[in-house]
mmCIF file of C-alpha atoms in Angstrom:
data_model
loop_
_atom_site.group_PDB
_atom_site.id
_atom_site.type_symbol
_atom_site.label_atom_id
_atom_site.label_comp_id
_atom_site.label_asym_id
_atom_site.label_seq_id
_atom_site.Cartn_x
_atom_site.Cartn_y
_atom_site.Cartn_z
ATOM 1 C CA UNK A 733 94.901 87.301 33.112
ATOM 2 C CA UNK A 734 97.228 90.352 32.587
ATOM 3 C CA UNK A 735 100.415 90.022 34.791
ATOM 4 C CA UNK A 736 99.726 93.364 36.400
ATOM 5 C CA UNK A 737 96.348 92.370 37.534
ATOM 6 C CA UNK A 738 97.562 88.998 38.712
ATOM 7 C CA UNK A 739 100.117 90.794 40.814
ATOM 8 C CA UNK A 740 97.587 93.228 42.431
ATOM 9 C CA UNK A 741 95.253 90.266 43.328
ATOM 10 C CA UNK A 742 98.140 88.226 44.850
ATOM 11 C CA UNK A 743 99.389 91.079 46.740
ATOM 12 C CA UNK A 744 95.920 91.861 48.137
ATOM 13 C CA UNK A 745 95.593 88.113 49.006
ATOM 14 C CA UNK A 746 98.963 88.057 50.681
ATOM 15 C CA UNK A 747 98.397 91.223 52.792
ATOM 16 C CA UNK A 748 95.082 89.804 53.892
ATOM 17 C CA UNK A 749 96.695 86.645 54.820
ATOM 18 C CA UNK A 750 99.309 88.381 56.704
ATOM 19 C CA UNK A 751 96.828 90.600 58.580
ATOM 20 C CA UNK A 752 94.710 87.338 59.700
ATOM 21 C CA UNK A 753 98.122 85.878 60.784
ATOM 22 C CA UNK A 754 98.819 88.821 62.867
ATOM 23 C CA UNK A 755 95.382 89.064 64.513
ATOM 24 C CA UNK A 756 95.525 85.428 65.231
ATOM 25 C CA UNK A 757 98.993 85.698 66.756
ATOM 26 C CA UNK A 758 97.657 88.875 68.753
ATOM 27 C CA UNK A 759 94.733 86.722 70.122
ATOM 28 C CA UNK A 760 97.091 83.955 71.074
ATOM 29 C CA UNK A 761 99.460 86.250 72.846
ATOM 30 C CA UNK A 762 96.672 88.018 74.731
ATOM 31 C CA UNK A 763 95.342 84.715 75.874
ATOM 32 C CA UNK A 764 98.608 82.879 76.287
ATOM 33 C CA UNK A 765 99.086 80.472 79.586
ATOM 34 C CA UNK A 766 100.926 82.609 82.303
ATOM 35 C CA UNK A 767 104.366 80.983 82.991
ATOM 36 C CA UNK A 768 105.504 80.538 86.776
ATOM 37 C CA UNK A 769 108.695 82.299 87.309
ATOM 38 C CA UNK A 770 110.031 85.988 87.912
ATOM 39 C CA UNK A 771 109.286 87.905 84.851
ATOM 40 C CA UNK A 772 111.011 91.257 84.244
ATOM 41 C CA UNK A 773 108.539 94.207 84.726
ATOM 42 C CA UNK A 774 109.296 97.721 83.970
ATOM 43 C CA UNK A 775 106.643 100.486 84.345
ATOM 44 C CA UNK A 776 105.773 102.984 81.754
ATOM 45 C CA UNK A 777 107.713 105.607 83.594
ATOM 46 C CA UNK A 778 110.696 103.203 83.910
ATOM 47 C CA UNK A 779 110.537 101.709 87.374
ATOM 48 C CA UNK A 780 111.660 98.044 87.833
ATOM 49 C CA UNK A 781 108.964 96.038 89.598
ATOM 50 C CA UNK A 782 109.802 92.599 91.379
ATOM 51 C CA UNK A 783 107.167 90.116 90.559
ATOM 52 C CA UNK A 784 107.064 86.357 90.969
ATOM 53 C CA UNK A 785 104.214 83.874 89.607
ATOM 54 C CA UNK A 786 103.508 80.643 91.343
ATOM 55 C CA UNK A 787 100.484 78.377 91.577
ATOM 56 C CA UNK A 788 97.828 77.395 89.072
ATOM 57 C CA UNK A 789 94.270 78.491 88.568
ATOM 58 C CA UNK A 790 92.805 81.941 87.833
ATOM 59 C CA UNK A 791 95.712 84.675 87.488
ATOM 60 C CA UNK A 792 95.484 86.653 90.850
ATOM 61 C CA UNK A 793 97.694 89.939 91.611
ATOM 62 C CA UNK A 794 98.490 90.455 95.333
ATOM 63 C CA UNK A 795 98.378 94.073 96.262
ATOM 64 C CA UNK A 796 100.248 94.073 99.555
ATOM 65 C CA UNK A 797 99.707 96.676 102.417
ATOM 66 C CA UNK A 798 102.124 98.563 104.748
ATOM 67 C CA UNK A 799 102.395 100.867 102.857
ATOM 68 C CA UNK A 800 105.556 99.402 101.541
ATOM 69 C CA UNK A 801 105.436 96.090 103.438
ATOM 70 C CA UNK A 802 106.222 94.034 100.204
ATOM 71 C CA UNK A 803 104.583 90.749 99.101
ATOM 72 C CA UNK A 804 107.229 88.300 100.535
ATOM 73 C CA UNK A 805 105.772 87.904 103.910
ATOM 74 C CA UNK A 806 102.355 86.952 102.732
ATOM 75 C CA UNK A 807 103.925 84.549 100.047
ATOM 76 C CA UNK A 808 106.178 82.818 102.586
ATOM 77 C CA UNK A 809 103.361 82.233 105.243
ATOM 78 C CA UNK A 810 100.037 82.054 103.107
ATOM 79 C CA UNK A 811 101.393 80.915 99.599
ATOM 80 C CA UNK A 812 100.557 77.388 100.083
ATOM 81 C CA UNK A 813 96.936 78.476 100.817
ATOM 82 C CA UNK A 814 96.669 81.141 98.179
ATOM 83 C CA UNK A 815 98.088 78.955 95.335
ATOM 84 C CA UNK A 816 95.627 76.310 95.727
ATOM 85 C CA UNK A 817 92.977 78.427 94.303
ATOM 86 C CA UNK A 818 94.923 80.888 92.063
ATOM 87 C CA UNK A 819 98.002 81.233 89.990
ATOM 88 C CA UNK A 820 99.500 84.063 92.129
ATOM 89 C CA UNK A 821 101.313 87.190 90.944
ATOM 90 C CA UNK A 822 103.232 88.390 93.851
ATOM 91 C CA UNK A 823 104.118 92.139 93.264
ATOM 92 C CA UNK A 824 106.164 94.375 95.171
ATOM 93 C CA UNK A 825 104.946 97.957 94.735
ATOM 94 C CA UNK A 826 107.546 100.641 93.587
ATOM 95 C CA UNK A 827 109.553 101.621 96.535
ATOM 96 C CA UNK A 828 108.634 98.556 98.474
ATOM 97 C CA UNK A 829 110.423 95.219 99.141
ATOM 98 C CA UNK A 830 112.465 93.933 96.220
ATOM 99 C CA UNK A 831 111.230 96.687 93.784
ATOM 100 C CA UNK A 832 113.209 99.917 92.767
ATOM 101 C CA UNK A 833 112.268 103.283 94.026
ATOM 102 C CA UNK A 834 110.648 105.894 91.834
ATOM 103 C CA UNK A 835 113.575 108.170 90.855
ATOM 104 C CA UNK A 836 111.134 111.300 90.975
ATOM 105 C CA UNK A 837 109.445 110.039 94.250
ATOM 106 C CA UNK A 838 106.266 109.677 92.477
ATOM 107 C CA UNK A 839 103.990 107.551 94.769
ATOM 108 C CA UNK A 840 100.581 109.169 94.029
ATOM 109 C CA UNK A 841 97.723 106.687 94.117
ATOM 110 C CA UNK A 842 97.105 107.223 90.312
ATOM 111 C CA UNK A 843 100.702 105.976 89.806
ATOM 112 C CA UNK A 844 100.473 102.941 91.890
ATOM 113 C CA UNK A 845 97.083 102.169 90.001
ATOM 114 C CA UNK A 846 98.756 102.496 86.484
ATOM 115 C CA UNK A 847 101.690 100.306 87.742
ATOM 116 C CA UNK A 848 99.124 97.559 88.306
ATOM 117 C CA UNK A 849 97.823 98.137 84.798
ATOM 118 C CA UNK A 850 101.328 98.045 83.400
ATOM 119 C CA UNK A 851 101.904 94.700 85.032
ATOM 120 C CA UNK A 852 98.571 93.309 83.504
ATOM 121 C CA UNK A 853 99.368 94.463 80.114
ATOM 122 C CA UNK A 854 102.889 93.083 80.174
ATOM 123 C CA UNK A 855 101.805 89.683 81.415
ATOM 124 C CA UNK A 856 99.404 89.784 78.302
ATOM 125 C CA UNK A 857 96.335 89.101 80.559
ATOM 126 C CA UNK A 858 92.869 90.001 79.475
ATOM 127 C CA UNK A 859 91.611 89.874 83.184
ATOM 128 C CA UNK A 860 92.807 88.927 86.549
ATOM 129 C CA UNK A 861 91.662 88.706 90.007
ATOM 130 C CA UNK A 862 92.898 91.421 92.236
ATOM 131 C CA UNK A 863 93.597 90.545 95.925
ATOM 132 C CA UNK A 864 94.592 93.074 98.626
ATOM 133 C CA UNK A 865 95.524 93.152 102.065
ATOM 134 C CA UNK A 866 95.392 96.069 104.587
ATOM 135 C CA UNK A 867 96.456 99.343 103.049
ATOM 136 C CA UNK A 868 96.513 97.571 99.834
ATOM 137 C CA UNK A 869 92.679 97.742 99.774
ATOM 138 C CA UNK A 870 92.956 101.458 98.859
ATOM 139 C CA UNK A 871 95.134 100.645 95.883
ATOM 140 C CA UNK A 872 93.110 97.660 94.703
ATOM 141 C CA UNK A 873 89.813 99.387 94.857
ATOM 142 C CA UNK A 874 91.045 102.511 93.034
ATOM 143 C CA UNK A 875 92.357 100.241 90.392
ATOM 144 C CA UNK A 876 89.112 98.315 89.991
ATOM 145 C CA UNK A 877 87.174 101.602 89.852
ATOM 146 C CA UNK A 878 89.513 102.841 86.832
ATOM 147 C CA UNK A 879 89.669 99.537 85.134
ATOM 148 C CA UNK A 880 86.562 97.443 86.095
ATOM 149 C CA UNK A 881 86.633 95.474 82.777
ATOM 150 C CA UNK A 882 90.002 94.161 83.597
ATOM 151 C CA UNK A 883 88.964 92.787 87.064
ATOM 152 C CA UNK A 884 87.495 89.213 87.105
ATOM 153 C CA UNK A 885 87.076 89.482 90.793
ATOM 154 C CA UNK A 886 88.179 91.520 93.745
ATOM 155 C CA UNK A 887 89.282 89.979 96.966
ATOM 156 C CA UNK A 888 89.698 92.424 99.895
ATOM 157 C CA UNK A 889 91.565 90.674 102.923
ATOM 158 C CA UNK A 890 91.592 92.729 106.008
ATOM 159 C CA UNK A 891 91.420 95.684 103.645
ATOM 160 C CA UNK A 892 91.169 99.335 104.324
ATOM 161 C CA UNK A 893 89.015 101.609 102.193
ATOM 162 C CA UNK A 894 88.809 104.557 104.428
ATOM 163 C CA UNK A 895 92.136 105.000 105.985
ATOM 164 C CA UNK A 896 90.998 107.768 108.545
ATOM 165 C CA UNK A 897 88.418 105.371 109.830
ATOM 166 C CA UNK A 898 90.935 102.675 110.248
ATOM 167 C CA UNK A 899 93.367 105.210 111.902
ATOM 168 C CA UNK A 900 90.578 106.019 114.307
ATOM 169 C CA UNK A 901 89.975 102.287 115.116
ATOM 170 C CA UNK A 902 93.552 101.912 115.756
ATOM 171 C CA UNK A 903 93.803 105.166 118.045
ATOM 172 C CA UNK A 904 90.831 103.997 120.076
ATOM 173 C CA UNK A 905 91.289 100.248 120.457
ATOM 174 C CA UNK A 906 94.953 100.511 120.814
ATOM 175 C CA UNK A 907 94.685 103.089 123.503
ATOM 176 C CA UNK A 908 92.386 100.650 125.421
ATOM 177 C CA UNK A 909 94.949 97.879 125.118
ATOM 178 C CA UNK A 910 97.468 99.902 126.968
ATOM 179 C CA UNK A 911 97.648 99.206 130.837
ATOM 180 C CA UNK A 912 95.654 102.015 132.520
ATOM 181 C CA UNK A 913 98.726 102.728 134.790
ATOM 182 C CA UNK A 914 101.054 103.335 131.789
ATOM 183 C CA UNK A 915 98.741 105.343 129.446
ATOM 184 C CA UNK A 916 98.673 109.028 129.403
ATOM 185 C CA UNK A 917 95.491 111.104 129.147
ATOM 186 C CA UNK A 918 93.976 111.102 125.589
ATOM 187 C CA UNK A 919 92.258 114.231 124.355
ATOM 188 C CA UNK A 920 89.487 112.829 122.178
ATOM 189 C CA UNK A 921 89.273 116.344 120.411
ATOM 190 C CA UNK A 922 92.945 116.152 119.444
ATOM 191 C CA UNK A 923 93.711 115.831 115.643
ATOM 192 C CA UNK A 924 93.430 112.170 114.492
ATOM 193 C CA UNK A 925 97.128 112.052 113.338
ATOM 194 C CA UNK A 926 98.306 113.142 116.630
ATOM 195 C CA UNK A 927 96.388 110.498 118.569
ATOM 196 C CA UNK A 928 97.057 107.763 116.206
ATOM 197 C CA UNK A 929 100.849 108.571 116.327
ATOM 198 C CA UNK A 930 100.891 108.733 120.085
ATOM 199 C CA UNK A 931 99.109 105.188 120.362
ATOM 200 C CA UNK A 932 101.082 103.483 117.886
ATOM 201 C CA UNK A 933 104.361 104.803 119.587
ATOM 202 C CA UNK A 934 103.097 103.782 123.050
ATOM 203 C CA UNK A 935 102.143 100.195 121.632
ATOM 204 C CA UNK A 936 105.687 99.974 120.260
ATOM 205 C CA UNK A 937 107.320 101.142 123.385
ATOM 206 C CA UNK A 938 105.335 98.730 125.625
ATOM 207 C CA UNK A 939 105.940 95.742 123.392
ATOM 208 C CA UNK A 940 102.126 95.406 122.630
ATOM 209 C CA UNK A 941 102.043 95.839 119.034
ATOM 210 C CA UNK A 942 102.161 92.202 118.092
ATOM 211 C CA UNK A 943 99.169 91.603 120.553
ATOM 212 C CA UNK A 944 97.265 94.227 118.803
ATOM 213 C CA UNK A 945 97.909 93.064 115.171
ATOM 214 C CA UNK A 946 98.170 89.173 115.632
ATOM 215 C CA UNK A 947 95.954 86.565 117.255
ATOM 216 C CA UNK A 948 98.821 84.582 118.524
ATOM 217 C CA UNK A 949 102.567 85.001 119.318
ATOM 218 C CA UNK A 950 103.701 82.486 116.637
ATOM 219 C CA UNK A 951 102.669 84.775 113.673
ATOM 220 C CA UNK A 952 105.166 87.505 114.146
ATOM 221 C CA UNK A 953 107.732 85.116 114.981
ATOM 222 C CA UNK A 954 107.111 83.279 111.784
ATOM 223 C CA UNK A 955 107.039 86.562 109.761
ATOM 224 C CA UNK A 956 110.398 87.692 111.305
ATOM 225 C CA UNK A 957 112.040 84.393 110.367
ATOM 226 C CA UNK A 958 110.726 84.369 106.717
ATOM 227 C CA UNK A 959 111.794 88.058 106.172
ATOM 228 C CA UNK A 960 115.245 87.496 107.483
ATOM 229 C CA UNK A 961 117.712 88.462 104.697
ATOM 230 C CA UNK A 962 114.901 89.602 102.341
ATOM 231 C CA UNK A 963 115.542 93.134 100.696
ATOM 232 C CA UNK A 964 113.155 95.595 102.006
ATOM 233 C CA UNK A 965 112.912 98.959 100.193
ATOM 234 C CA UNK A 966 111.248 101.396 102.442
ATOM 235 C CA UNK A 967 111.198 104.402 100.154
ATOM 236 C CA UNK A 968 107.459 104.273 99.458
ATOM 237 C CA UNK A 969 106.562 104.203 103.211
ATOM 238 C CA UNK A 970 108.994 107.013 104.106
ATOM 239 C CA UNK A 971 108.214 109.088 101.087
ATOM 240 C CA UNK A 972 104.394 108.937 101.333
ATOM 241 C CA UNK A 973 104.107 110.625 104.665
ATOM 242 C CA UNK A 974 106.437 113.443 103.792
ATOM 243 C CA UNK A 975 104.538 115.025 100.988
ATOM 244 C CA UNK A 976 101.233 115.756 99.207
ATOM 245 C CA UNK A 977 100.984 112.198 97.801
ATOM 246 C CA UNK A 978 99.189 110.994 101.105
ATOM 247 C CA UNK A 979 96.096 112.957 100.136
ATOM 248 C CA UNK A 980 95.154 110.481 97.520
ATOM 249 C CA UNK A 981 95.272 107.683 100.087
ATOM 250 C CA UNK A 982 92.936 109.335 102.645
ATOM 251 C CA UNK A 983 89.980 109.676 100.690
ATOM 252 C CA UNK A 984 86.859 107.606 101.582
ATOM 253 C CA UNK A 985 86.368 105.009 98.707
ATOM 254 C CA UNK A 986 83.505 103.315 100.515
ATOM 255 C CA UNK A 987 80.827 105.405 98.680
ATOM 256 C CA UNK A 988 82.348 104.477 95.262
ATOM 257 C CA UNK A 989 81.896 100.737 96.060
ATOM 258 C CA UNK A 990 78.179 101.037 95.277
ATOM 259 C CA UNK A 991 79.006 101.454 91.559
ATOM 260 C CA UNK A 992 81.565 98.736 91.235
ATOM 261 C CA UNK A 993 79.672 95.682 90.020
ATOM 262 C CA UNK A 994 82.553 93.177 89.764
ATOM 263 C CA UNK A 995 82.409 90.116 92.017
ATOM 264 C CA UNK A 996 83.902 90.953 95.485
ATOM 265 C CA UNK A 997 84.773 88.705 98.382
ATOM 266 C CA UNK A 998 85.485 90.648 101.753
ATOM 267 C CA UNK A 999 87.375 88.766 104.399
ATOM 268 C CA UNK A 1000 87.486 90.376 107.769
ATOM 269 C CA UNK A 1001 89.164 89.321 110.914
ATOM 270 C CA UNK A 1002 86.639 89.389 113.750
ATOM 271 C CA UNK A 1003 89.051 91.016 116.116
ATOM 272 C CA UNK A 1004 91.109 93.179 113.654
ATOM 273 C CA UNK A 1005 91.138 96.510 115.453
ATOM 274 C CA UNK A 1006 93.880 97.765 113.110
ATOM 275 C CA UNK A 1007 91.435 98.095 110.206
ATOM 276 C CA UNK A 1008 88.261 98.030 112.454
ATOM 277 C CA UNK A 1009 86.109 94.806 112.923
ATOM 278 C CA UNK A 1010 83.091 96.560 111.507
ATOM 279 C CA UNK A 1011 84.950 98.529 108.821
ATOM 280 C CA UNK A 1012 83.580 96.240 106.205
ATOM 281 C CA UNK A 1013 80.071 97.093 106.959
ATOM 282 C CA UNK A 1014 80.547 100.303 105.107
ATOM 283 C CA UNK A 1015 81.231 98.573 101.870
ATOM 284 C CA UNK A 1016 78.222 98.834 99.351
ATOM 285 C CA UNK A 1017 79.452 96.531 96.391
ATOM 286 C CA UNK A 1018 76.368 95.299 94.654
ATOM 287 C CA UNK A 1019 77.978 91.623 94.018
ATOM 288 C CA UNK A 1020 79.740 91.169 97.299
ATOM 289 C CA UNK A 1021 80.268 88.202 99.655
ATOM 290 C CA UNK A 1022 81.540 88.646 103.242
ATOM 291 C CA UNK A 1023 83.544 86.109 105.299
ATOM 292 C CA UNK A 1024 84.113 87.166 108.928
ATOM 293 C CA UNK A 1025 86.928 84.607 110.174
ATOM 294 C CA UNK A 1026 88.798 84.044 113.439
ATOM 295 C CA UNK A 1027 91.765 86.185 113.864
ATOM 296 C CA UNK A 1028 92.999 89.911 113.808
ATOM 297 C CA UNK A 1029 94.855 91.754 111.096
ATOM 298 C CA UNK A 1030 96.286 88.744 109.197
ATOM 299 C CA UNK A 1031 93.354 86.340 108.950
ATOM 300 C CA UNK A 1032 94.804 84.687 105.840
ATOM 301 C CA UNK A 1033 97.704 83.563 107.867
ATOM 302 C CA UNK A 1034 96.097 82.755 111.155
ATOM 303 C CA UNK A 1035 92.849 81.113 109.815
ATOM 304 C CA UNK A 1036 93.955 79.452 106.801
ATOM 305 C CA UNK A 1037 91.151 76.824 106.759
ATOM 306 C CA UNK A 1038 88.397 79.333 106.922
ATOM 307 C CA UNK A 1039 90.096 81.823 104.627
ATOM 308 C CA UNK A 1040 90.601 79.035 101.953
ATOM 309 C CA UNK A 1041 87.092 77.819 102.141
ATOM 310 C CA UNK A 1042 85.765 81.244 101.629
ATOM 311 C CA UNK A 1043 87.980 81.922 98.606
ATOM 312 C CA UNK A 1044 87.401 78.490 96.963
ATOM 313 C CA UNK A 1045 83.470 79.071 97.201
ATOM 314 C CA UNK A 1046 84.041 82.693 95.673
ATOM 315 C CA UNK A 1047 86.366 81.207 92.770
ATOM 316 C CA UNK A 1048 83.659 78.622 91.915
ATOM 317 C CA UNK A 1049 81.131 81.456 91.105
ATOM 318 C CA UNK A 1050 83.411 83.606 89.152
ATOM 319 C CA UNK A 1051 82.562 83.891 85.411
ATOM 320 C CA UNK A 1052 85.157 82.344 83.232
ATOM 321 C CA UNK A 1053 84.446 84.290 79.957
ATOM 322 C CA UNK A 1054 85.327 87.674 79.322
#
């Protein structure tokens, strides 16, 4: 065989072998086991996000509420329960908790959704379970709508999908909680932000906010102890309500649920008037399970047995293949 032809055949074979090796390595990287720890994550626009991975099972990212509450409180008080069923990815959103702020004050919902996708890609996960609490339901559902093929399952815990409806529940039910002798007249025709703001202010002034949000007095005390000394970035929360970014979060996402075919578990507190005890009834996910458990706005902390039972049953039914 001429040397030139031999060289051509060998080069072709070698290139093919290298290509096969790279493809195999890519597949391994895509499917590698997630390691517990605190990986360094930087978004595509340069914001450093705090993440912590703990537990075992299907990878599950926690989309916390607030806005801007951070993930540590839920990790500290519910981590043992959560990590029995999932390998949890505790994520502090940009401008929240232990994560950095966005230098350009970019907190629009599209950017928060992209942050989640950045995290998934940098962790080399083909799919993950997305779990939300409270305000995080808006972000999690928007993510599932944009990236349904990346969502193995969606777990909505005390989650808001229609912010104005939940604000209405807070304004109406919070007002009723105020003692009749101390509450001012409420004009039902006043703009919702005005009524909501007034009720939230009065609940705080009269020391009734904990009673409104929690089923027992021990929960806020435990949260306060857990959060002592933990960094609390508030940039997302303070910026969101000062500019146009809020518009993306006040849209009603419940109609869109009818087209989301991913498996969904909805966990609602039977006395959660912050979200609205009937809020979940507007959800129309074709493949959803609903668990109404005792408690108010923190059912995963205050009803861990019922919560864990619902999650375990949900996980068993999740498809394991891509």
